[in-house]
Coordinates of C-alpha atoms in Angstrom, one line a residue:
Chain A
X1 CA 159.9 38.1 367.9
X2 CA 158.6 37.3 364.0
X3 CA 161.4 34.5 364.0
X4 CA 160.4 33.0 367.0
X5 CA 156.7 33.0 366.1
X6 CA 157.9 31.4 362.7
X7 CA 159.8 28.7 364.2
X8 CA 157.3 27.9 366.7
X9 CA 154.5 27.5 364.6
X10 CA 155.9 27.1 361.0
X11 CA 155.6 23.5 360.7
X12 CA 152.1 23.1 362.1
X13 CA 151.1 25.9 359.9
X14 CA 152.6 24.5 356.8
X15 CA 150.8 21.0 357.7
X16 CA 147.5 23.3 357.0
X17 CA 148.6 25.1 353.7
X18 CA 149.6 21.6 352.5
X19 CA 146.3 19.4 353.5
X20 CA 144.8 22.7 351.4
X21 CA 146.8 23.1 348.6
X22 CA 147.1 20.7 345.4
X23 CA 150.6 21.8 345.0
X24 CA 153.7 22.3 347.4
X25 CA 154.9 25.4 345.8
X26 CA 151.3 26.6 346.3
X27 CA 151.0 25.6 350.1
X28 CA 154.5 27.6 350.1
X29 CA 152.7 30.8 349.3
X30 CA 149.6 30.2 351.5
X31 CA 152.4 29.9 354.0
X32 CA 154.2 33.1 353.4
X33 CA 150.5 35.1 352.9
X34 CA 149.4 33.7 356.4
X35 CA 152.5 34.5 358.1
X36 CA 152.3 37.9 356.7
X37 CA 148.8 38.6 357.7
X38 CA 149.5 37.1 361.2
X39 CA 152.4 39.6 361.8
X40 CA 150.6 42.7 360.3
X41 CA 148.0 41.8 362.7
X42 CA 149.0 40.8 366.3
X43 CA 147.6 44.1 367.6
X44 CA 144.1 42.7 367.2
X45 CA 144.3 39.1 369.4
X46 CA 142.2 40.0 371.7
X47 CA 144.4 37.0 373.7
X48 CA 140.3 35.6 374.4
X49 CA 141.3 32.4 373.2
X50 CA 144.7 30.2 372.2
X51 CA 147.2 31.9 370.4
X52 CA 147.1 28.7 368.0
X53 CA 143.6 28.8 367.2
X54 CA 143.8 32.4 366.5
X55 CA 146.7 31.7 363.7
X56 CA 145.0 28.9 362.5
X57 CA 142.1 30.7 361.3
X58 CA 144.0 33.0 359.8
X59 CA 146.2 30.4 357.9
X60 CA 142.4 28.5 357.0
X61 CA 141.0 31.8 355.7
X62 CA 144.5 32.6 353.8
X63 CA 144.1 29.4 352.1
X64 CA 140.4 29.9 351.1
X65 CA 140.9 33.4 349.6
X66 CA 144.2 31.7 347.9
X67 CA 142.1 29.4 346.1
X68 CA 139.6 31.8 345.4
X69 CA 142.0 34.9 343.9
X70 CA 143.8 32.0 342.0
X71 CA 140.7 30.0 340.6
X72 CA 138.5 33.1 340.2
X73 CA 135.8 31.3 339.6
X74 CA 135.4 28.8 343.3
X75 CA 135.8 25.0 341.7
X76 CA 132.5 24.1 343.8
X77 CA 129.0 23.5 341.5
X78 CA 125.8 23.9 343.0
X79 CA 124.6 19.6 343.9
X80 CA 122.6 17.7 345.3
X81 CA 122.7 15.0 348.2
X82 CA 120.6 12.6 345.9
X83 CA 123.0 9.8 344.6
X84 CA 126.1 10.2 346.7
X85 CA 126.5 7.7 348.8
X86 CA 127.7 8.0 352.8
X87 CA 130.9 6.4 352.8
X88 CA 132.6 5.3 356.0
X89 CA 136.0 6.0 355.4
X90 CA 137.2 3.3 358.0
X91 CA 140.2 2.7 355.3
X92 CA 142.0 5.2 356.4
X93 CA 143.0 3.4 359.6
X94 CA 146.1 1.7 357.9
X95 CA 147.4 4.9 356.4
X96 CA 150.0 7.2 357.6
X97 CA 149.2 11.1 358.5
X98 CA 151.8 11.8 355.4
X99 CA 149.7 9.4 353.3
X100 CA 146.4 11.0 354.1
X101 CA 147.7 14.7 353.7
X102 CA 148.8 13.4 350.0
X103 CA 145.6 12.1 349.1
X104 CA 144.0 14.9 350.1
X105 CA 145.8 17.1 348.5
X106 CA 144.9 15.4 345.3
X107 CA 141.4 16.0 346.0
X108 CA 139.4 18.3 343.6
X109 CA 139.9 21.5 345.1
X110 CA 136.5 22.1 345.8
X111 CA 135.9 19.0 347.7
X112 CA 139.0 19.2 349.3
X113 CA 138.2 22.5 350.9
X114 CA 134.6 21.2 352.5
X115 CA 136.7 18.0 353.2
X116 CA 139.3 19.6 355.6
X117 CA 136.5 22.0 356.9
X118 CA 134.2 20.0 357.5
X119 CA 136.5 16.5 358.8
X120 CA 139.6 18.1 359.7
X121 CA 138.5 22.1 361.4
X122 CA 135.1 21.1 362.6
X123 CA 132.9 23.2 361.1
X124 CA 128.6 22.4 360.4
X125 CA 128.1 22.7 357.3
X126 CA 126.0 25.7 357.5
X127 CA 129.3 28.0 358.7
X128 CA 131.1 26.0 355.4
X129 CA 127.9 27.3 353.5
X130 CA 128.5 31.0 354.9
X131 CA 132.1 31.1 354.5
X132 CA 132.3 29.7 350.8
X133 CA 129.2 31.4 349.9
X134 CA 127.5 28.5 348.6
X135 CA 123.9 26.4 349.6
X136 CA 124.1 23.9 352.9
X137 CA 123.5 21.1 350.4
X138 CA 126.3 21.9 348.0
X139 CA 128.4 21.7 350.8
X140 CA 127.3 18.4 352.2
X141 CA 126.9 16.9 348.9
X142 CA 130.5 17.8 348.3
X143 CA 131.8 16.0 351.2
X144 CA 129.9 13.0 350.5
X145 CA 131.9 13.3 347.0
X146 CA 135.2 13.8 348.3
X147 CA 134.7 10.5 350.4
X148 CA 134.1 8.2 347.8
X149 CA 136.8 10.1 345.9
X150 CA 138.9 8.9 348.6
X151 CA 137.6 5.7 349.2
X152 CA 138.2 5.1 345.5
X153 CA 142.0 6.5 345.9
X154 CA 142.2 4.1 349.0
X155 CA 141.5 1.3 347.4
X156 CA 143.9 1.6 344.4
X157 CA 146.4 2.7 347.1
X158 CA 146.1 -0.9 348.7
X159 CA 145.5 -2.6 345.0
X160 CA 149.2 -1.2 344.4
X161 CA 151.0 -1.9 347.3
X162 CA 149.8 -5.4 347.7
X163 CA 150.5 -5.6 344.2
X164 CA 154.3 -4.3 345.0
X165 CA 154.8 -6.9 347.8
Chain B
X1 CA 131.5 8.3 362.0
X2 CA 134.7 6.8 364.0
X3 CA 136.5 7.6 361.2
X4 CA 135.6 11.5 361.4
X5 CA 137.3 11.4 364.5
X6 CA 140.5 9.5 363.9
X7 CA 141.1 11.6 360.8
X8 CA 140.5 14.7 362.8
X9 CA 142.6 13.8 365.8
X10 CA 145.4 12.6 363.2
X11 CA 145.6 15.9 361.1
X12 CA 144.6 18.4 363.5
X13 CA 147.8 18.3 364.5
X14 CA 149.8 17.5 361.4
X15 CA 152.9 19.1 360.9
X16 CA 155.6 19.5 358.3
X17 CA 158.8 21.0 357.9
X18 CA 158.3 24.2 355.5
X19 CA 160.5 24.8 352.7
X20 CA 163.9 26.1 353.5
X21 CA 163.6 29.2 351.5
X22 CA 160.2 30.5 353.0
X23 CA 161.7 32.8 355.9
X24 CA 163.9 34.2 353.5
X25 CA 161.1 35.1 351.4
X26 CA 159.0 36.4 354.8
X27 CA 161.3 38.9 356.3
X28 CA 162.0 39.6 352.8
X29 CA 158.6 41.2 352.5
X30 CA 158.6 42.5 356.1
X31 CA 161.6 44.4 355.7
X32 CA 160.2 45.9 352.2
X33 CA 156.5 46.5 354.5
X34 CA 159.1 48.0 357.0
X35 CA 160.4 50.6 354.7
X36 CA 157.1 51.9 353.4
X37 CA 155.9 52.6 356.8
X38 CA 156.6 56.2 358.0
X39 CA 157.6 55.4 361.4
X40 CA 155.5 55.9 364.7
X41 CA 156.9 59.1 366.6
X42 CA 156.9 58.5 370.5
X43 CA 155.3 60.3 372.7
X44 CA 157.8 62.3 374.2
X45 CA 159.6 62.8 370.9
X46 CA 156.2 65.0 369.9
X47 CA 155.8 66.5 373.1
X48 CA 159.5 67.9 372.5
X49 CA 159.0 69.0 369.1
X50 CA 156.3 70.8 370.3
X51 CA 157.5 72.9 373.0
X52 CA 160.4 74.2 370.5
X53 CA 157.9 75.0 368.4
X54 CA 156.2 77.1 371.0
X55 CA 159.5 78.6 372.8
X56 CA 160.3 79.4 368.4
X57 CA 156.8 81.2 368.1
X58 CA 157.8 82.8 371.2
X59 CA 160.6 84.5 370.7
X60 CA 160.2 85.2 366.8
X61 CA 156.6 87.0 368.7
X62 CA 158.5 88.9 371.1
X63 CA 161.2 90.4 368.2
X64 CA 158.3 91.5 366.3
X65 CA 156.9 93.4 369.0
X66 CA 159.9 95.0 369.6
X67 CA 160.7 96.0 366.3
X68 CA 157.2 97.3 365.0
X69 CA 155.4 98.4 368.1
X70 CA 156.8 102.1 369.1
X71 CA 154.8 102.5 372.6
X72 CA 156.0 99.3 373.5
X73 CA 159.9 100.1 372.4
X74 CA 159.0 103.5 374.7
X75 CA 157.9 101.7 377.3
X76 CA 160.9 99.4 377.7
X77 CA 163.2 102.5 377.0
X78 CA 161.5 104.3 379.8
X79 CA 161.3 101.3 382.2
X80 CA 165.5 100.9 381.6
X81 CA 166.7 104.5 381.7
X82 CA 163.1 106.3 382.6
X83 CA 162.5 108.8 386.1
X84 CA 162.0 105.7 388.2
X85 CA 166.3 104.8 388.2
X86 CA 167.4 108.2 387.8
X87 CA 165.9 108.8 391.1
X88 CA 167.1 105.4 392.5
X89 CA 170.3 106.2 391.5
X90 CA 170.4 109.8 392.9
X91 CA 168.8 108.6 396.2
X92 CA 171.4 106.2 396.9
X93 CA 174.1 108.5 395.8
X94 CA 172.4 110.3 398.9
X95 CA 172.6 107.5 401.1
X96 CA 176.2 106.8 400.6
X97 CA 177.3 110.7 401.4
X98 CA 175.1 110.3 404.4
X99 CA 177.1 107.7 405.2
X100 CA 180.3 108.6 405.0
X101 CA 179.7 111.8 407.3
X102 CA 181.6 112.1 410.7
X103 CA 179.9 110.9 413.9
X104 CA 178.6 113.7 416.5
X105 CA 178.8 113.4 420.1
X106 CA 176.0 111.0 419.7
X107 CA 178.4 107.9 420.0
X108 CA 179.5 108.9 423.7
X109 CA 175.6 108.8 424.8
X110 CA 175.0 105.7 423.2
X111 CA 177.8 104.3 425.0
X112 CA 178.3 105.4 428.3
X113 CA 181.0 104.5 431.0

């Protein structure tokens, strides 16, 4: 039944671990933690919601704590909003999903955990607040970073494939 | 934020094939989990265990009875070879000599012609 679990679900698990790891090898061992946790706990889904959802939370959470037991310290400085400009990241259009997972990935790995909360899972940024124990403006301010971050990366993206053609 | 949504709808479903080597690695470390676990005894295996443990307590109750308790060894001496047999026996013994004497005259009333 493990196997079956692991080949259903592997990939789209692994698609998680890597849009919040900076490193393969790391994503690799959010992987097998996540798995682990999910078998040692089946007895608790309450079956209330999907199956999927249930996992990916778990997988989410694995990756937090990852970053956390691994950093010690949790990359993320208390900020301000002042000074960040919104970016529209309407660049991202003429990327690939392979591309954007990459570029993500080389985020700082504090932005790129309030990136993928926030833009990818959906949460406000008061519930990123509570779950990496930081203010509601750190956590908005640090999504405003990681988009021009990105923007930035975009841009030098296109700069070198026009300058490849 | 149009963009919010395209990125979400594009990665919220991203997948990639993991690394080769990563079941290994996971039923690795739940055969290893496996192994420290003392495993979960089913009902009815306890349920069994426990009634030989009370047929053992028992039996081991009954032979020290026997062997300490003198009124009680009287008491079963009494009830195997006591007054109560002896006179069974002798009483049957009766019965059977009873038995076996010879008919009277009695047989020709019962049954007359």
């Amino acid at each position: 039944m493990q196997k079956m679990l692991y080949e259903k679900f592997s990939a789209k698990m692994y698609g998680i671990c890597l849009r919040y790891a900076h490193h393969p090898e790391d994503a690799k061992d959010i992987l097998q933690d996540g798995f682990m946790k999910v078998f040692g706990n089946l007895s608790k889904f309450k079956g209330s919601g999907s199956f999927e959802g249930w996992m990916r939370r778990i997988f989410v959470n694995t990756a937090i704590e990852h970053y956390r037991k691994k950093n010690n310290t949790y990359e993320i400085q208390e900020a301000h909003e002042e000074g960040v400009t919104n970016k529209d990241l309407t660049a991202f259009d003429k990327l690939a999903a392979d591309d954007i997972v990459k570029l993500i990935s080389e985020l700082p790995n504090g932005y790129r955990t309030v990136f993928n909360l926030f833009a990818i899972e959906g949460f406000s940024h008061k519930e990123i607040a509570a779950m990496l124990k930081i203010s509601e403006g750190t956590s908005k301010s640090q999504f405003a970073r990681s988009k021009a971050w990105l923007q930035e990366k975009i841009k030098n993206h296109e700069k070198h494939a026009h300058g490849m053609e | 934020m149009e963009w919010n949504k395209k990125i979400k709808e594009g990665l919220q479903d991203y997948e990639a094939a993991p690394p080769e080597q990563s079941w290994d690695a996971i039923s690795k470390e739940l055969n290893k989990n496996q192994e420290n676990t003392i495993p979960i005894r089913s009902n009815y295996a306890t349920a069994v265990s426990w009634i030989r443990y009370a047929a053992a307590a028992i039996v081991i109750g009954f032979i020290v009875m026997v062997s300490f308790n003198k009124p009680f060894q009287n008491s079963i001496k009494d009830t195997l070879q006591g007054p109560g047999t002896k006179a069974a026996v002798v009483e049957s013994k009766l019965a059977i000599s009873n038995d076996s004497l010879p008919l009277k005259d009695s047989s020709k009333k019962q049954f007359p012609n």
